[in-house]
Amino acid sequence: MQNFKNLFILEKNNNLKDYFFINLISLLISSTFVCIFFISRIGLENKNTPLTFKVLIISYFIILFPIFLSGVLSFFQKKNIADFIKYEPFFSLAGLSLVIIFSLVSPFINLIILIVVLSFIYLLYFLIVFIRNKFFVSKDFFIIAIVIFLSLFILFTLWSSKFLLYYFSPIFYEKLFTGKVFIDPVFNGAVANMIKNYGIPSTGLNGTIYLPYHYLSHWIFAQFSKLLDVNVLQFYEIGYPVIFLSLFFKFFFLGIKNAGYKVKNFIDNRLFWVLFLLVFTGLFPKFVLERFFVSHFIIISESYNLSITLSLLTFLMIAFFRDKNSNGKIFLYSKSAFFIILLPLLIFLIGLSKSSTLVIFVAVLFYLFIRYACYKKLVYNLGGIFVIISTFLSLRATTQAGFENSEFQLFHFFNVVIQKRNEGLLWPVTLILFIIIYFFWSISFIFLETINLKKSYSGSLINNFKEKKTIKIEVVILICLIGILPGIFLIIGGGSANYFSELQKWVSIILLLSLFASKDFIHIDIKRIIKKPIRIFIIVVIIILIFSIIFNFVTEFRSFYDDYSQNKKEYNLIIDNDIEDDMISYRTKLVKVILELDRLSISEKQNSLLYIPVDNTEFWDLKILPKSLSVPLLVPAVSGIAMIYGLPDEGLIYTKNFGYSVYRTTSKRVMDKNVDELFYEIKQKGYRNLILLDYKNGEFSIDFINESNIEEYEPKSYKLFRRLYYYSFGEHIEFEKLYGIIENLKNGELLISEIIPEIILDNASLINSKDNKGFIESLYLILLDREYDEIGLRHWLEEIEVGRSREYIIESFLNSSEFIQKYEY
């Protein structure tokens, strides 16, 4: 009974309060996201209530799995729960992996009900422990208010990014109708849908050719969408922020707790929370941040966010072995298994999520490897070798196309991205401001950490370096230097050099927040400073910072609300047919029909390719996205079905972006194919169904073409040879053989005057074995596709009686005006 009681009543421990509060914050963030998303859907046809509920439950499951597992283990092992909470990163990885496994088996066994039941059990246990141990007191409402405020700010930032206009929105599907969605989510949706339905990362524009890309987030989102039985795009819009952003913040706080300082009970440190709020809402006004490309990419980019989350998870695992000293065999075996097996695997996954994060993470890892002389131990050497191998494999799988497109050019990021945003300023001024604002958090951390070292250690900077007390400063400087190199030497389009250079900001922020959360760093200094006569200056700074927070929040909210309200209004007008415009009418019908195609089962999709005729100019000229080149991506992204010949004309620009580089583009004339040609090609690619999506007389038509009905869509020449083979040999001709014959006739490699007599007069031919009357009747049925007439039958029988050969009769049929009019080659 006492052991059962210990399952709910824990020992007094500030670290436990911090840990439980971190999980509460994560739950609060995901819950706020769901509430705002649900509110934003009010007034629309589909409120997505079941979907938002399921997504929230999955988030709870992943966040709380480690706590419940720790509680269960402490109960059976008769130990303190704190002894198991330190395994948090391993348990979190297990929980996430478990949901992915549930997703993989979901086409066969839907386990969403099991997740719902377990999540309620986890939540109930968490709340009982949280309340019984009085982790929450009245002053903690300050933290709750900050977290809710931050959650709202993050959502409005996500839904109104100035860097990626139209990227996310709670009404994403509705914006498809208004034509105002950005290319990136459509591209991501296409890749994820191809993984979901065809098992391969591809854009699916002309078959499913492998796309070298950082597609781990696409793969995971594809599996989660299977579990939830929704389109991948829906998961991107609600599943990503609710599940993965809340998970990121959980590891973000745990990273702060494990950054190497004496961080205790930081929950009650109000200065910490003020700084935390400044970090994510912007120390500077938004218009200043935009001028120097200081972004919220860690929030907006799914792949970048996942790579940082995995990096934090890996860091926490390394910190576990750093902090735990044991000579037991089990510990030594588990340590060896981590560094030789699990660490290389995690490195591979980080690279599969974002190669820029991989490069910097591995560079830091090997710097620490050398700095701490880890090469003196065999296990670290073996681990290092496997890390190198996994890094190479990851880069090979994801960045091949990127390396091909990268070109050397000095200071491209500064000249093209930064200087362009600051026209009118002299470049030295721009450079100085860029360094101060872009590297503000790194500079701040280095400065404050230097003060902290002087206060904590009496030795010189050189001695502190030798004793490895400056290791955090070294790491930040290393990340700054490595991160800025790609932007200095290479052309990386779209400002993507930022993915390398901005990583220093997030590492510095974690270290800085950890420093402020330490129990003996800033508190005494603040008391001493406040006593000095600069109190007014401090008050002014605080007022400016508050103004900056409010200004950025209002800016994000207004940007979101203006876009949201305008598109919602326009969508309702479109649905009510209150806008008369041919392009809008076409776009509306197109979105509806590809949404309808999305209802097909995964097995039906993975055996099909979709074709939109070249002469469907309404589609190819459609204005639905800022970059019209991305229009074809809309079909695989929404319907989940890969296309055949879904490429834009080779004369269009941007053909090397968004996965186009893996295809050999060509002219529209070459992509203008008949149904027989298309069906043969999809058969050659291993598919069974051709879906023909056409637009005639103001309406869309969908034709599903396969072996059972291909004859209905074939030209008369195909039907001629089908009849010829069936009447001659009593069996149906294989499509591939039939296609080969027709193609050879078109190319002049075969002559119809030779191939038809050869088949009819073959020794095994059933026609040739018939009497003269039966022979003539068969020729009418095969060659003219009709019954014989009495006059014609008598004529040909008379010809045979006077000595005409069967070859002559066949040739006469082939040269008749009736046959020639029916079959032209």
mmCIF file of N, CA and C in Angstrom, residues 544-602:
data_model
loop_
_atom_site.group_PDB
_atom_site.id
_atom_site.type_symbol
_atom_site.label_atom_id
_atom_site.label_comp_id
_atom_site.label_asym_id
_atom_site.label_seq_id
_atom_site.Cartn_x
_atom_site.Cartn_y
_atom_site.Cartn_z
ATOM 1 N N ILE A 544 10.644 50.031 -23.012
ATOM 2 C CA ILE A 544 10.902 49.805 -24.447
ATOM 3 C C ILE A 544 10.707 48.340 -24.804
ATOM 4 N N LEU A 545 11.188 47.450 -23.939
ATOM 5 C CA LEU A 545 11.049 46.020 -24.193
ATOM 6 C C LEU A 545 9.582 45.597 -24.167
ATOM 7 N N ILE A 546 8.837 46.116 -23.219
ATOM 8 C CA ILE A 546 7.393 45.815 -23.158
ATOM 9 C C ILE A 546 6.708 46.309 -24.427
ATOM 10 N N PHE A 547 7.082 47.516 -24.861
ATOM 11 C CA PHE A 547 6.522 48.060 -26.096
ATOM 12 C C PHE A 547 6.857 47.160 -27.283
ATOM 13 N N SER A 548 8.095 46.665 -27.324
ATOM 14 C CA SER A 548 8.512 45.784 -28.418
ATOM 15 C C SER A 548 7.680 44.510 -28.437
ATOM 16 N N ILE A 549 7.456 43.928 -27.270
ATOM 17 C CA ILE A 549 6.654 42.704 -27.172
ATOM 18 C C ILE A 549 5.229 42.956 -27.663
ATOM 19 N N ILE A 550 4.617 44.033 -27.167
ATOM 20 C CA ILE A 550 3.240 44.357 -27.556
ATOM 21 C C ILE A 550 3.166 44.673 -29.045
ATOM 22 N N PHE A 551 4.129 45.452 -29.530
ATOM 23 C CA PHE A 551 4.144 45.827 -30.945
ATOM 24 C C PHE A 551 4.243 44.593 -31.838
ATOM 25 N N ASN A 552 5.154 43.674 -31.511
ATOM 26 C CA ASN A 552 5.324 42.468 -32.323
ATOM 27 C C ASN A 552 4.089 41.578 -32.258
ATOM 28 N N PHE A 553 3.485 41.488 -31.070
ATOM 29 C CA PHE A 553 2.276 40.676 -30.932
ATOM 30 C C PHE A 553 1.142 41.256 -31.785
ATOM 31 N N VAL A 554 0.922 42.544 -31.676
ATOM 32 C CA VAL A 554 -0.143 43.196 -32.447
ATOM 33 C C VAL A 554 0.132 43.086 -33.942
ATOM 34 N N THR A 555 1.400 43.235 -34.337
ATOM 35 C CA THR A 555 1.765 43.125 -35.756
ATOM 36 C C THR A 555 1.436 41.740 -36.294
ATOM 37 N N GLU A 556 1.810 40.700 -35.530
ATOM 38 C CA GLU A 556 1.538 39.327 -35.970
ATOM 39 C C GLU A 556 0.039 39.062 -36.014
ATOM 40 N N PHE A 557 -0.671 39.522 -34.986
ATOM 41 C CA PHE A 557 -2.110 39.274 -34.945
ATOM 42 C C PHE A 557 -2.827 39.970 -36.098
ATOM 43 N N ARG A 558 -2.488 41.222 -36.360
ATOM 44 C CA ARG A 558 -3.141 41.967 -37.442
ATOM 45 C C ARG A 558 -2.847 41.330 -38.788
ATOM 46 N N SER A 559 -1.607 40.900 -38.971
ATOM 47 C CA SER A 559 -1.241 40.253 -40.227
ATOM 48 C C SER A 559 -2.052 38.974 -40.423
ATOM 49 N N PHE A 560 -2.164 38.195 -39.336
ATOM 50 C CA PHE A 560 -2.960 36.970 -39.413
ATOM 51 C C PHE A 560 -4.434 37.286 -39.649
ATOM 52 N N TYR A 561 -4.973 38.198 -38.868
ATOM 53 C CA TYR A 561 -6.411 38.459 -38.927
ATOM 54 C C TYR A 561 -6.824 39.039 -40.279
ATOM 55 N N ASP A 562 -6.020 39.940 -40.820
ATOM 56 C CA ASP A 562 -6.359 40.525 -42.121
ATOM 57 C C ASP A 562 -6.401 39.454 -43.198
ATOM 58 N N ASP A 563 -5.388 38.589 -43.201
ATOM 59 C CA ASP A 563 -5.345 37.508 -44.192
ATOM 60 C C ASP A 563 -6.479 36.517 -43.956
ATOM 61 N N TYR A 564 -6.708 36.172 -42.699
ATOM 62 C CA TYR A 564 -7.740 35.198 -42.337
ATOM 63 C C TYR A 564 -9.129 35.700 -42.716
ATOM 64 N N SER A 565 -9.481 36.904 -42.305
ATOM 65 C CA SER A 565 -10.832 37.426 -42.546
ATOM 66 C C SER A 565 -11.094 37.642 -44.025
ATOM 67 N N GLN A 566 -10.094 38.136 -44.746
ATOM 68 C CA GLN A 566 -10.266 38.375 -46.170
ATOM 69 C C GLN A 566 -10.499 37.070 -46.925
ATOM 70 N N ASN A 567 -9.697 36.058 -46.636
ATOM 71 C CA ASN A 567 -9.828 34.781 -47.334
ATOM 72 C C ASN A 567 -11.083 34.023 -46.926
ATOM 73 N N LYS A 568 -11.474 34.139 -45.671
ATOM 74 C CA LYS A 568 -12.706 33.484 -45.221
ATOM 75 C C LYS A 568 -13.917 34.093 -45.927
ATOM 76 N N LYS A 569 -13.921 35.408 -46.031
ATOM 77 C CA LYS A 569 -15.015 36.093 -46.716
ATOM 78 C C LYS A 569 -15.053 35.709 -48.192
ATOM 79 N N GLU A 570 -13.882 35.703 -48.822
ATOM 80 C CA GLU A 570 -13.827 35.364 -50.248
ATOM 81 C C GLU A 570 -14.227 33.913 -50.482
ATOM 82 N N TYR A 571 -13.825 33.031 -49.580
ATOM 83 C CA TYR A 571 -14.192 31.621 -49.709
ATOM 84 C C TYR A 571 -15.702 31.440 -49.641
ATOM 85 N N ASN A 572 -16.339 32.077 -48.690
ATOM 86 C CA ASN A 572 -17.795 31.961 -48.552
ATOM 87 C C ASN A 572 -18.513 32.483 -49.796
ATOM 88 N N LEU A 573 -17.989 33.545 -50.385
ATOM 89 C CA LEU A 573 -18.575 34.070 -51.622
ATOM 90 C C LEU A 573 -18.426 33.063 -52.760
ATOM 91 N N ILE A 574 -17.272 32.410 -52.820
ATOM 92 C CA ILE A 574 -17.029 31.415 -53.873
ATOM 93 C C ILE A 574 -17.965 30.228 -53.707
ATOM 94 N N ILE A 575 -18.083 29.733 -52.480
ATOM 95 C CA ILE A 575 -18.940 28.572 -52.217
ATOM 96 C C ILE A 575 -20.401 28.889 -52.508
ATOM 97 N N ASP A 576 -20.791 30.120 -52.233
ATOM 98 C CA ASP A 576 -22.179 30.530 -52.487
ATOM 99 C C ASP A 576 -22.413 30.966 -53.937
ATOM 100 N N ASN A 577 -21.362 30.821 -54.784
ATOM 101 C CA ASN A 577 -21.433 31.193 -56.210
ATOM 102 C C ASN A 577 -21.782 32.666 -56.411
ATOM 103 N N ASP A 578 -21.257 33.510 -55.514
ATOM 104 C CA ASP A 578 -21.519 34.948 -55.629
ATOM 105 C C ASP A 578 -20.445 35.686 -56.420
ATOM 106 N N ILE A 579 -19.427 34.932 -56.897
ATOM 107 C CA ILE A 579 -18.367 35.533 -57.711
ATOM 108 C C ILE A 579 -18.393 34.883 -59.086
ATOM 109 N N GLU A 580 -18.698 35.661 -60.088
ATOM 110 C CA GLU A 580 -18.752 35.126 -61.452
ATOM 111 C C GLU A 580 -17.436 35.409 -62.161
ATOM 112 N N ASP A 581 -16.631 34.387 -62.262
ATOM 113 C CA ASP A 581 -15.329 34.500 -62.900
ATOM 114 C C ASP A 581 -14.940 33.115 -63.390
ATOM 115 N N ASP A 582 -14.578 32.981 -64.649
ATOM 116 C CA ASP A 582 -14.279 31.676 -65.224
ATOM 117 C C ASP A 582 -13.101 31.004 -64.524
ATOM 118 N N MET A 583 -12.068 31.774 -64.220
ATOM 119 C CA MET A 583 -10.899 31.201 -63.564
ATOM 120 C C MET A 583 -11.245 30.702 -62.165
ATOM 121 N N ILE A 584 -12.019 31.493 -61.410
ATOM 122 C CA ILE A 584 -12.414 31.089 -60.059
ATOM 123 C C ILE A 584 -13.310 29.860 -60.122
ATOM 124 N N SER A 585 -14.215 29.842 -61.093
ATOM 125 C CA SER A 585 -15.095 28.689 -61.265
ATOM 126 C C SER A 585 -14.294 27.426 -61.559
ATOM 127 N N TYR A 586 -13.313 27.546 -62.438
ATOM 128 C CA TYR A 586 -12.475 26.391 -62.777
ATOM 129 C C TYR A 586 -11.681 25.934 -61.557
ATOM 130 N N ARG A 587 -11.078 26.895 -60.854
ATOM 131 C CA ARG A 587 -10.253 26.556 -59.694
ATOM 132 C C ARG A 587 -11.089 25.855 -58.629
ATOM 133 N N THR A 588 -12.300 26.340 -58.406
ATOM 134 C CA THR A 588 -13.187 25.737 -57.411
ATOM 135 C C THR A 588 -13.517 24.300 -57.780
ATOM 136 N N LYS A 589 -13.858 24.079 -59.043
ATOM 137 C CA LYS A 589 -14.188 22.716 -59.494
ATOM 138 C C LYS A 589 -12.975 21.800 -59.413
ATOM 139 N N LEU A 590 -11.791 22.353 -59.737
ATOM 140 C CA LEU A 590 -10.568 21.549 -59.680
ATOM 141 C C LEU A 590 -10.281 21.097 -58.252
ATOM 142 N N VAL A 591 -10.329 22.027 -57.301
ATOM 143 C CA VAL A 591 -10.045 21.678 -55.910
ATOM 144 C C VAL A 591 -11.040 20.640 -55.407
ATOM 145 N N LYS A 592 -12.301 20.809 -55.768
ATOM 146 C CA LYS A 592 -13.323 19.850 -55.330
ATOM 147 C C LYS A 592 -13.067 18.460 -55.898
ATOM 148 N N VAL A 593 -12.655 18.387 -57.154
ATOM 149 C CA VAL A 593 -12.479 17.083 -57.778
ATOM 150 C C VAL A 593 -11.233 16.377 -57.254
ATOM 151 N N ILE A 594 -10.157 17.116 -56.971
ATOM 152 C CA ILE A 594 -8.973 16.439 -56.430
ATOM 153 C C ILE A 594 -9.161 16.102 -54.955
ATOM 154 N N LEU A 595 -10.002 16.866 -54.256
ATOM 155 C CA LEU A 595 -10.371 16.473 -52.896
ATOM 156 C C LEU A 595 -11.191 15.188 -52.918
ATOM 157 N N GLU A 596 -12.021 15.058 -53.938
ATOM 158 C CA GLU A 596 -12.809 13.834 -54.102
ATOM 159 C C GLU A 596 -11.899 12.636 -54.368
ATOM 160 N N LEU A 597 -10.865 12.847 -55.193
ATOM 161 C CA LEU A 597 -9.916 11.769 -55.494
ATOM 162 C C LEU A 597 -9.140 11.351 -54.256
ATOM 163 N N ASP A 598 -8.976 12.264 -53.309
ATOM 164 C CA ASP A 598 -8.252 11.935 -52.085
ATOM 165 C C ASP A 598 -8.979 10.876 -51.267
ATOM 166 N N ARG A 599 -10.252 10.673 -51.529
ATOM 167 C CA ARG A 599 -11.024 9.675 -50.781
ATOM 168 C C ARG A 599 -10.713 8.248 -51.212
ATOM 169 N N LEU A 600 -9.995 8.077 -52.304
ATOM 170 C CA LEU A 600 -9.602 6.736 -52.723
ATOM 171 C C LEU A 600 -8.707 6.111 -51.666
ATOM 172 N N SER A 601 -8.728 4.800 -51.566
ATOM 173 C CA SER A 601 -7.896 4.117 -50.579
ATOM 174 C C SER A 601 -6.428 4.184 -50.986
ATOM 175 N N ILE A 602 -5.563 3.937 -50.020
ATOM 176 C CA ILE A 602 -4.124 3.962 -50.300
ATOM 177 C C ILE A 602 -3.764 2.911 -51.344
#
